[in-house]
Coordinates of C-alpha atoms in Angstrom, one line a residue:
M43 CA 21.4 102.7 122.7
N44 CA 22.4 100.9 119.5
G45 CA 20.6 98.0 118.0
G46 CA 23.8 95.9 117.6
D47 CA 26.7 96.0 115.2
E48 CA 25.0 94.3 112.4
V49 CA 26.3 95.0 108.9
V50 CA 23.7 94.8 106.1
A51 CA 24.4 94.2 102.4
A52 CA 22.6 96.4 99.9
S53 CA 19.6 94.8 98.3
A54 CA 20.2 93.7 94.7
D55 CA 16.7 94.8 93.7
P56 CA 15.5 98.0 95.3
S57 CA 11.9 97.2 94.3
L58 CA 11.8 94.2 96.6
P59 CA 9.9 94.7 99.9
L60 CA 12.1 95.9 102.7
E61 CA 12.6 94.2 106.0
W62 CA 12.9 96.9 108.7
R63 CA 15.1 96.5 111.7
F64 CA 15.6 98.6 114.8
S65 CA 18.8 100.6 114.8
Q66 CA 18.9 103.2 117.6
V67 CA 16.8 105.1 120.2
F68 CA 17.6 108.3 121.9
G69 CA 15.7 109.4 125.0
E70 CA 14.0 106.1 125.6
R71 CA 11.8 106.3 128.7
S72 CA 11.3 103.5 131.1
A73 CA 8.0 101.8 131.8
G74 CA 5.7 104.1 133.8
E75 CA 8.0 107.2 133.4
E76 CA 6.0 110.4 132.9
V77 CA 6.9 112.4 129.8
Q78 CA 7.3 116.2 130.3
E79 CA 5.4 118.3 127.8
V80 CA 8.5 120.4 127.0
D81 CA 10.5 117.2 126.0
I82 CA 8.1 116.0 123.3
I83 CA 9.7 116.1 119.9
S84 CA 7.9 118.4 117.4
A85 CA 10.2 118.5 114.4
I86 CA 12.7 116.1 112.7
E87 CA 15.0 116.8 109.7
F88 CA 18.0 115.2 108.0
D89 CA 20.5 117.4 106.2
H90 CA 21.1 117.0 102.5
S91 CA 24.1 114.7 103.0
G92 CA 22.4 112.5 105.6
D93 CA 25.3 112.9 108.0
H94 CA 23.4 115.1 110.4
L95 CA 20.0 115.0 112.0
A96 CA 18.2 117.7 113.9
T97 CA 15.2 117.5 116.2
G98 CA 13.2 120.2 117.8
D99 CA 10.9 119.9 120.9
R100 CA 8.1 121.8 122.5
G101 CA 10.6 123.3 125.0
G102 CA 12.2 125.3 122.2
R103 CA 15.4 123.2 122.1
V104 CA 17.2 121.9 119.0
V105 CA 19.2 118.8 119.4
L106 CA 21.8 117.8 116.7
F107 CA 23.0 114.3 116.0
E108 CA 26.0 113.3 113.8
R109 CA 26.6 110.2 111.9
S110 CA 29.2 108.1 113.7
D111 CA 29.6 105.0 111.5
T112 CA 31.6 107.0 108.9
N113 CA 34.0 108.7 111.4
N114 CA 36.8 106.2 111.4
D115 CA 40.4 107.2 112.1
N116 CA 43.2 106.4 109.6
S117 CA 44.6 103.5 111.8
N118 CA 41.4 101.5 111.1
G119 CA 41.4 102.4 107.4
A120 CA 42.8 99.1 106.1
R121 CA 40.4 97.0 108.2
R122 CA 37.5 99.2 107.1
D123 CA 38.4 98.7 103.5
L124 CA 38.4 94.9 104.0
E125 CA 35.0 95.1 105.7
E126 CA 33.5 97.2 102.9
T127 CA 34.7 94.6 100.4
D128 CA 32.5 92.0 102.0
Y129 CA 29.7 94.3 103.1
P130 CA 29.0 97.1 100.6
M131 CA 26.8 99.2 102.9
R132 CA 26.5 99.7 106.6
H133 CA 23.3 101.1 108.1
P134 CA 23.6 104.7 109.4
E135 CA 24.4 105.1 113.1
F136 CA 24.2 108.5 114.8
C137 CA 25.6 109.9 118.0
Y138 CA 24.7 113.0 120.0
K139 CA 26.5 116.2 118.8
T140 CA 25.1 119.2 120.7
E141 CA 22.0 121.0 121.7
F142 CA 21.0 124.6 122.1
Q143 CA 18.0 126.7 123.2
S144 CA 16.5 128.0 119.9
H145 CA 13.4 129.8 121.1
D146 CA 12.0 131.0 124.5
P147 CA 8.4 131.7 125.4
E148 CA 7.3 135.3 124.6
F149 CA 4.2 137.4 125.1
D150 CA 2.7 139.7 122.5
Y151 CA 1.4 142.6 124.6
L152 CA -0.4 144.3 121.7
K153 CA -2.5 141.2 121.0
S154 CA -2.4 139.8 124.6
L155 CA -1.1 136.6 123.0
E156 CA 1.3 134.1 124.5
I157 CA 3.8 132.8 122.0
E158 CA 5.0 129.2 122.6
E159 CA 8.6 128.2 122.4
K160 CA 7.7 125.0 120.5
I161 CA 9.8 124.3 117.4
N162 CA 7.4 123.9 114.5
E163 CA 9.9 123.1 111.8
I164 CA 13.6 122.8 111.1
K165 CA 15.3 123.1 107.7
W166 CA 19.0 122.7 106.9
C167 CA 20.8 125.2 104.8
Q168 CA 24.0 124.9 102.8
T169 CA 27.2 124.3 104.7
A170 CA 30.0 126.8 104.5
N171 CA 33.6 126.7 105.8
G172 CA 33.0 123.6 107.8
A173 CA 30.0 125.1 109.6
L174 CA 26.5 123.9 109.7
F175 CA 23.6 126.2 109.1
L176 CA 19.9 125.6 109.9
L177 CA 16.6 127.5 110.2
S178 CA 14.2 126.9 113.1
T179 CA 10.9 128.4 113.7
N180 CA 8.2 128.6 116.3
D181 CA 4.8 130.2 115.7
K182 CA 6.1 133.7 115.0
T183 CA 9.9 133.9 114.7
I184 CA 12.4 132.2 112.4
K185 CA 16.1 132.0 113.4
L186 CA 19.2 131.1 111.4
W187 CA 21.7 129.2 113.5
K188 CA 25.4 128.5 112.8
V189 CA 26.9 125.5 114.5
Q190 CA 30.7 125.1 114.2
D191 CA 33.3 123.1 116.1
K192 CA 35.5 125.5 118.1
K193 CA 38.9 124.3 119.4
I194 CA 39.5 124.8 123.1
K195 CA 42.7 126.9 123.4
K196 CA 45.0 126.7 126.5
I197 CA 48.1 128.6 127.4
A198 CA 51.2 126.5 127.9
D199 CA 55.0 127.0 128.5
M200 CA 54.6 129.5 131.2
N201 CA 57.5 131.1 133.1
L202 CA 56.1 130.0 136.4
D203 CA 56.8 126.4 137.5
P204 CA 53.7 124.4 136.4
S205 CA 53.8 122.4 139.7
R206 CA 53.2 125.7 141.5
T207 CA 50.3 127.0 139.4
V208 CA 46.7 126.4 139.9
G209 CA 43.8 127.5 137.6
N210 CA 44.6 130.8 135.8
G211 CA 48.2 131.0 136.8
T212 CA 47.8 131.5 140.6
I213 CA 50.6 130.1 142.7
A214 CA 49.7 126.8 144.5
S215 CA 50.2 126.4 148.2
S216 CA 53.6 124.8 148.9
S217 CA 56.5 125.2 151.2
N218 CA 58.3 127.3 148.6
S219 CA 55.5 129.7 147.8
N220 CA 55.3 133.1 149.2
I221 CA 51.8 132.9 150.6
T222 CA 51.0 134.8 153.8
S223 CA 47.9 132.8 154.5
S224 CA 46.9 129.6 152.8
C225 CA 43.2 129.9 153.4
L226 CA 40.6 132.1 154.9
V227 CA 37.3 131.4 156.5
N228 CA 34.0 132.2 154.8
G229 CA 35.3 132.0 151.3
G230 CA 38.1 134.6 151.8
V231 CA 40.8 134.8 149.1
A232 CA 44.4 133.9 150.1
E233 CA 46.9 136.7 149.7
V234 CA 49.6 135.9 147.1
N235 CA 53.0 137.5 146.8
N236 CA 53.9 137.4 143.1
S237 CA 57.3 138.9 143.6
L238 CA 60.2 137.5 141.5
P239 CA 62.6 134.9 143.0
P240 CA 65.7 136.3 144.8
R241 CA 68.0 135.4 141.9
G242 CA 65.6 136.5 139.2
I243 CA 64.5 134.5 136.2
S244 CA 67.3 133.0 134.2
S245 CA 65.4 133.1 130.8
L246 CA 62.1 134.6 129.9
R247 CA 59.8 132.4 127.8
L248 CA 56.8 133.6 125.8
P249 CA 53.6 131.7 126.6
V250 CA 52.4 129.4 123.8
V251 CA 48.7 129.0 122.9
T252 CA 47.9 125.3 122.2
S253 CA 44.7 123.9 120.7
H254 CA 43.0 120.9 122.3
E255 CA 39.8 119.0 121.6
S256 CA 37.0 120.8 119.8
S257 CA 33.5 121.5 121.0
P258 CA 30.5 122.5 118.9
V259 CA 29.2 126.0 119.5
A260 CA 25.8 127.3 118.2
R261 CA 25.3 130.9 117.5
C262 CA 22.2 132.7 116.2
R263 CA 23.2 134.6 113.0
R264 CA 19.8 136.1 111.9
V265 CA 16.3 136.6 113.4
Y266 CA 13.4 136.9 111.0
A267 CA 10.6 138.3 113.0
H268 CA 7.4 140.5 112.8
A269 CA 6.3 139.2 109.4
H270 CA 3.4 136.9 110.3
D271 CA 0.1 137.8 111.9
Y272 CA -0.8 134.1 112.1
H273 CA 1.0 131.0 113.2
I274 CA 3.8 129.8 111.0
N275 CA 3.2 126.3 109.9
S276 CA 6.1 125.6 107.5
I277 CA 9.4 127.0 106.2
S278 CA 11.3 125.8 103.1
N279 CA 14.7 126.5 101.6
N280 CA 15.1 127.4 97.9
S281 CA 17.4 125.4 95.7
D282 CA 19.3 128.7 94.9
G283 CA 20.7 128.6 98.4
E284 CA 19.9 132.3 99.0
T285 CA 16.2 132.5 99.7
F286 CA 13.5 130.7 101.7
I287 CA 9.8 130.9 102.3
S288 CA 7.7 130.9 105.5
A289 CA 4.0 130.2 105.4
D290 CA 1.2 130.9 107.9
D291 CA -2.5 130.3 107.7
L292 CA -3.2 133.1 105.1
R293 CA 0.2 134.3 103.7
I294 CA 3.5 133.0 102.3
N295 CA 6.5 135.3 102.6
L296 CA 9.8 135.1 100.6
W297 CA 13.0 135.9 102.5
N298 CA 16.6 136.4 101.6
L299 CA 18.9 134.6 104.1
E300 CA 21.1 137.6 104.4
I301 CA 18.3 140.1 105.0
S302 CA 16.3 139.7 108.2
N303 CA 14.4 142.9 108.4
Q304 CA 12.5 142.6 105.0
S305 CA 10.4 140.0 103.3
F306 CA 8.2 139.9 100.3
N307 CA 4.6 138.6 100.4
I308 CA 4.1 136.3 97.4
V309 CA 0.8 134.6 98.4
D310 CA -2.1 136.2 100.2
V311 CA -5.4 134.3 100.5
K312 CA -6.9 136.6 103.1
P313 CA -10.3 137.8 101.9
V314 CA -11.5 141.4 102.3
K315 CA -14.0 140.2 104.9
M316 CA -12.9 137.5 107.3
E317 CA -16.4 136.0 107.3
D318 CA -15.8 135.1 103.7
L319 CA -12.7 133.0 104.6
S320 CA -13.3 129.4 103.3
E321 CA -9.8 127.8 103.4
V322 CA -6.4 128.4 104.9
I323 CA -2.8 127.4 104.0
T324 CA -1.6 124.3 105.7
S325 CA 1.8 123.6 104.2
A326 CA 4.3 125.0 101.7
E327 CA 7.4 123.7 100.0
F328 CA 9.9 124.8 97.3
H329 CA 10.5 122.6 94.3
P330 CA 13.8 120.8 94.9
T331 CA 15.5 121.8 91.6
H332 CA 13.4 124.7 90.1
C333 CA 14.0 127.8 92.2
N334 CA 11.0 129.6 90.7
M335 CA 8.4 126.9 91.6
L336 CA 6.7 126.1 94.9
A337 CA 3.6 124.3 96.0
Y338 CA 1.3 124.9 98.9
S339 CA -1.7 123.0 100.3
S340 CA -5.0 124.1 101.8
S341 CA -7.5 123.0 104.3
K342 CA -9.9 122.0 101.5
G343 CA -7.6 119.3 100.2
S344 CA -6.2 121.1 97.2
I345 CA -2.6 121.7 96.3
R346 CA -1.5 124.7 94.2
L347 CA 1.7 124.9 92.1
I348 CA 2.8 128.4 91.5
D349 CA 5.5 130.0 89.3
M350 CA 7.1 133.1 90.8
R351 CA 8.1 134.3 87.3
Q352 CA 4.5 135.0 86.4
S353 CA 3.9 137.9 88.8
A354 CA 5.2 139.4 92.1
L355 CA 2.0 138.4 93.9
C356 CA 1.2 134.8 93.0
D357 CA -2.5 135.0 93.4
S358 CA -3.1 132.7 90.4
H359 CA -1.7 129.2 90.3
S360 CA 0.0 127.4 87.5
K361 CA -1.7 124.1 88.3
L362 CA -4.3 123.0 90.8
F363 CA -4.2 119.4 92.2
V364 CA -7.4 118.3 93.7
E365 CA -9.1 114.9 93.9
P366 CA -12.3 114.7 91.8
E367 CA -15.4 114.9 93.9
V368 CA -17.2 111.6 94.6
A369 CA -20.9 111.6 94.0
G370 CA -22.9 111.0 97.1
P371 CA -23.9 112.6 100.4
K372 CA -21.3 114.6 102.4
S373 CA -21.0 114.5 106.1
F374 CA -19.9 117.2 108.6
F375 CA -16.5 115.7 108.7
T376 CA -15.9 115.5 104.9
E377 CA -14.0 118.8 104.7
I378 CA -12.1 118.3 108.0
I379 CA -10.6 115.0 107.0
A380 CA -9.8 116.3 103.5
S381 CA -7.5 119.0 104.9
V382 CA -3.9 118.4 103.8
S383 CA -1.5 118.4 106.7
D384 CA 1.8 118.0 104.9
I385 CA 3.3 117.9 101.4
K386 CA 6.7 116.7 100.2
F387 CA 8.4 116.8 96.8
A388 CA 10.2 113.7 95.6
K389 CA 14.0 114.2 95.3
E390 CA 13.9 114.7 91.5
G391 CA 10.8 117.0 91.7
R392 CA 8.5 115.0 89.4
Y393 CA 6.2 113.7 92.1
L394 CA 4.5 115.3 95.1
L395 CA 3.4 113.5 98.2
S396 CA 0.5 114.8 100.3
R397 CA -1.0 113.6 103.6
D398 CA -4.6 114.2 104.8
Y399 CA -6.2 112.6 107.8
M400 CA -7.3 109.5 106.1
T401 CA -5.0 108.9 103.2
L402 CA -1.5 109.4 101.6
K403 CA -1.6 110.6 98.0
L404 CA 1.0 110.7 95.3
W405 CA 0.7 113.3 92.6
D406 CA 2.5 113.8 89.2
I407 CA 3.0 117.5 88.7
N408 CA 2.6 117.0 85.0
M409 CA -0.9 115.6 85.5
D410 CA -3.5 117.6 87.4
S411 CA -6.5 115.3 86.7
G412 CA -6.1 113.4 90.0
P413 CA -3.6 111.6 92.2
V414 CA -1.4 108.9 90.6
A415 CA -1.9 106.7 93.7
T416 CA -3.9 106.8 96.9
F417 CA -2.9 104.8 100.0
Q418 CA -5.4 104.2 102.8
V419 CA -3.9 105.0 106.2
H420 CA -6.9 105.5 108.5
E421 CA -9.7 103.9 106.6
Y422 CA -10.7 101.9 109.7
L423 CA -11.4 105.2 111.6
K424 CA -14.4 106.2 109.5
P425 CA -16.9 104.8 112.0
K426 CA -15.1 106.7 114.9
L427 CA -15.0 110.2 113.4
C428 CA -17.5 111.5 116.0
D429 CA -15.3 110.3 118.9
L430 CA -12.2 111.7 117.2
Y431 CA -13.9 115.0 116.8
E432 CA -14.9 115.1 120.4
N433 CA -11.3 114.6 121.6
D434 CA -9.8 116.8 118.9
S435 CA -7.8 113.9 117.4
I436 CA -9.4 114.5 114.0
F437 CA -7.3 117.7 113.8
D438 CA -3.9 115.9 114.3
K439 CA -1.3 116.9 111.7
F440 CA 0.5 113.8 110.4
E441 CA 3.7 114.4 108.4
C442 CA 4.9 112.3 105.4
C443 CA 8.2 111.6 103.8
M444 CA 9.7 109.9 100.7
S445 CA 12.8 107.8 100.2
G446 CA 15.7 109.2 98.3
N447 CA 15.1 106.9 95.3
G448 CA 11.4 107.8 95.2
L449 CA 10.2 104.2 95.5
R450 CA 8.6 104.4 99.0
A451 CA 6.8 106.8 101.2
A452 CA 6.1 106.7 105.0
T453 CA 3.7 108.4 107.3
G454 CA 2.6 108.1 111.0
S455 CA -0.5 106.9 112.8
Y456 CA -1.8 106.2 116.3
S457 CA -0.4 103.9 119.0
N458 CA 3.1 105.1 117.8
L459 CA 2.7 103.2 114.6
F460 CA 3.9 104.3 111.2
R461 CA 3.2 103.0 107.7
V462 CA 5.6 102.4 104.8
F463 CA 4.2 102.1 101.3
G464 CA 5.8 101.2 98.0
V465 CA 4.8 103.9 95.5
S466 CA 6.4 102.6 92.4
P467 CA 4.0 101.3 89.7
G468 CA 2.9 97.8 90.4
S469 CA 4.2 97.7 93.9
T470 CA 2.0 96.2 96.6
E471 CA 4.5 96.8 99.5
T472 CA 2.9 97.8 102.7
S473 CA 4.4 97.7 106.2
T474 CA 3.1 98.7 109.6
L475 CA 5.7 99.3 112.2
E476 CA 5.7 100.3 115.8
A477 CA 8.1 102.9 117.2
S478 CA 9.8 100.5 119.7
R479 CA 12.8 98.2 119.9
N480 CA 10.6 95.5 118.1
P481 CA 9.2 97.4 115.1
M482 CA 7.5 94.4 113.6
R483 CA 5.5 93.5 116.7
R484 CA 2.3 94.9 115.2
H485 CA 3.1 93.9 111.6
V486 CA 0.1 93.8 109.3
P487 CA 0.2 91.2 106.5
I488 CA 0.8 92.6 103.0
P489 CA -2.2 92.0 100.7
S490 CA -1.6 90.2 97.5
R491 CA -2.8 92.9 95.2
P492 CA -4.4 96.4 95.2
S493 CA -8.2 96.3 95.7
R494 CA -9.1 98.1 92.5
A495 CA -7.5 100.0 89.7
L496 CA -9.2 102.9 87.8
S497 CA -6.9 102.9 84.8
S498 CA -3.5 102.2 83.7
I499 CA -2.4 105.7 84.7
T500 CA -4.3 106.3 87.9
R501 CA -4.5 103.7 90.6
V502 CA -6.3 103.8 94.0
V503 CA -4.6 101.4 96.4
S504 CA -6.5 100.5 99.5
R505 CA -3.8 98.7 101.4
G506 CA -3.4 98.0 105.1
T507 CA -7.1 98.3 106.0
E508 CA -7.7 96.7 109.4
S509 CA -10.5 96.1 111.7
P510 CA -12.0 99.3 113.1
G511 CA -10.0 100.7 116.0
V512 CA -7.5 97.8 116.2
D513 CA -4.1 97.2 114.8
G514 CA -2.7 94.1 113.1
N515 CA -2.6 92.1 116.4
S516 CA -6.1 93.1 117.5
N517 CA -4.8 95.6 120.0
A518 CA -6.9 98.6 120.7
L519 CA -5.4 101.8 119.2
D520 CA -4.3 104.4 121.7
Y521 CA -5.2 107.8 120.3
S522 CA -3.1 109.6 122.9
T523 CA 0.1 108.2 121.6
K524 CA 0.5 109.4 118.0
L525 CA 3.5 109.4 115.7
L526 CA 3.3 112.8 113.9
H527 CA 6.9 113.5 112.9
L528 CA 9.2 111.3 110.9
A529 CA 12.0 111.8 108.2
W530 CA 13.6 109.5 105.6
H531 CA 17.4 109.5 105.1
P532 CA 18.2 111.2 101.8
S533 CA 20.2 108.4 100.3
E534 CA 19.6 105.2 102.4
N535 CA 16.7 103.2 103.6
S536 CA 16.7 104.6 107.1
I537 CA 13.8 106.3 108.9
A538 CA 13.9 108.5 112.0
C539 CA 10.6 109.0 113.9
A540 CA 9.5 110.6 117.1
A541 CA 7.3 108.9 119.7
A542 CA 6.7 111.5 122.4
N543 CA 10.2 112.4 123.7
S544 CA 12.0 109.4 122.2
L545 CA 13.7 109.4 118.8
Y546 CA 13.7 106.0 117.1
M547 CA 15.7 105.0 114.1
Y548 CA 15.2 102.1 111.8
Y549 CA 17.0 100.7 108.7
A550 CA 16.3 98.2 106.0

């Protein structure tokens, strides 16, 4: 399962191109093995510390992983200190912690609508009293889960002879036991005589409860339901630790974590007449440090930044981020491929990353004239848009993520490939990796420089453009295998990504 016990020293210059290596894989399938629909991973999220990782699948299950390379006992402390002297940083390694059924399939009888159990998104909440808290959502219902290690308690120091006890204190069959019949046919229960010994008990001892190994237990603490008429596409925790938002196609609701039966509608884009509907909400996220600010994207390619201090219903936005229209003819697919599928704030909150079907864009929230940088992801698919529309691949929702230091961004593609771009000014770093044990098998050479620059402030980077419909090794792309979900470790160069039912992890 692990990619070896390699120890990697930290790079002296974080701006240098990274060399990615395979770390771990969970749920790897053998060649020719058929993947069950319910096992396909649909959500990935690291917690704020990076010590825990959660995945959700289409079967409504949530699986938790715990970092294992930091859990060393005290006996190995001296050796570990010596190792860290030579090797300042060890790449993260995770182990399975627990799993639980978060959502089950339901049926809305009023609307004759089947509600899938698929987990759309997972968000970690603040920890408390050694317990982990996380939010998970399907199309209609959000749940708050508490996961805590519970010690298994056993009763010891009984008055009965331990050699004569079985299970929950029943007397074992022996020559000295007062059992009238040792066994009965057809599952009958033996009759046991629990009378005291002839000479009585010399001393009476009180049983003692002892704690043994601990086991994680998941409990649902809150259920936030009946607040969305349309499918929930995203949830996001606020930096205040008390509230979160949930967004569907037309509305964004604000919740308090402690109140499950009431929410406040803060954004509503539903027109009076549905035939006048021109765009829908595709993603929403709170600002990482300002609790009053959030951003949401639309199917028209725009991103709106709103300030909740302005009004209770945030119909008007503080800033609108949209790419300036390019002069020239528009095709039937122009608006479809412009739809933003995911947005992510950088850790410090200054920059915003967005992903549409063709590109990955970096925005400065202080500059709404256009994106700071644009990275071509699917430029080679332009001649194949008709085919992609016919097989519905053009509607695939690819996610994006940023590194903790804000220097790099990553997003997925077809044939289980994902791309890593350097987003710092002047960087030309581009890597194409495959979700497999050999991630560099389909490596695309890094171009020497960006193709063109518009100005000293705004740069358009057309990196990683390949031949139409092929990858870096001239292999035909497989549109049925797509890497939609991935997450970047909050403090280290480690990426977790989902390829069908398999979770792959890489480090640099």
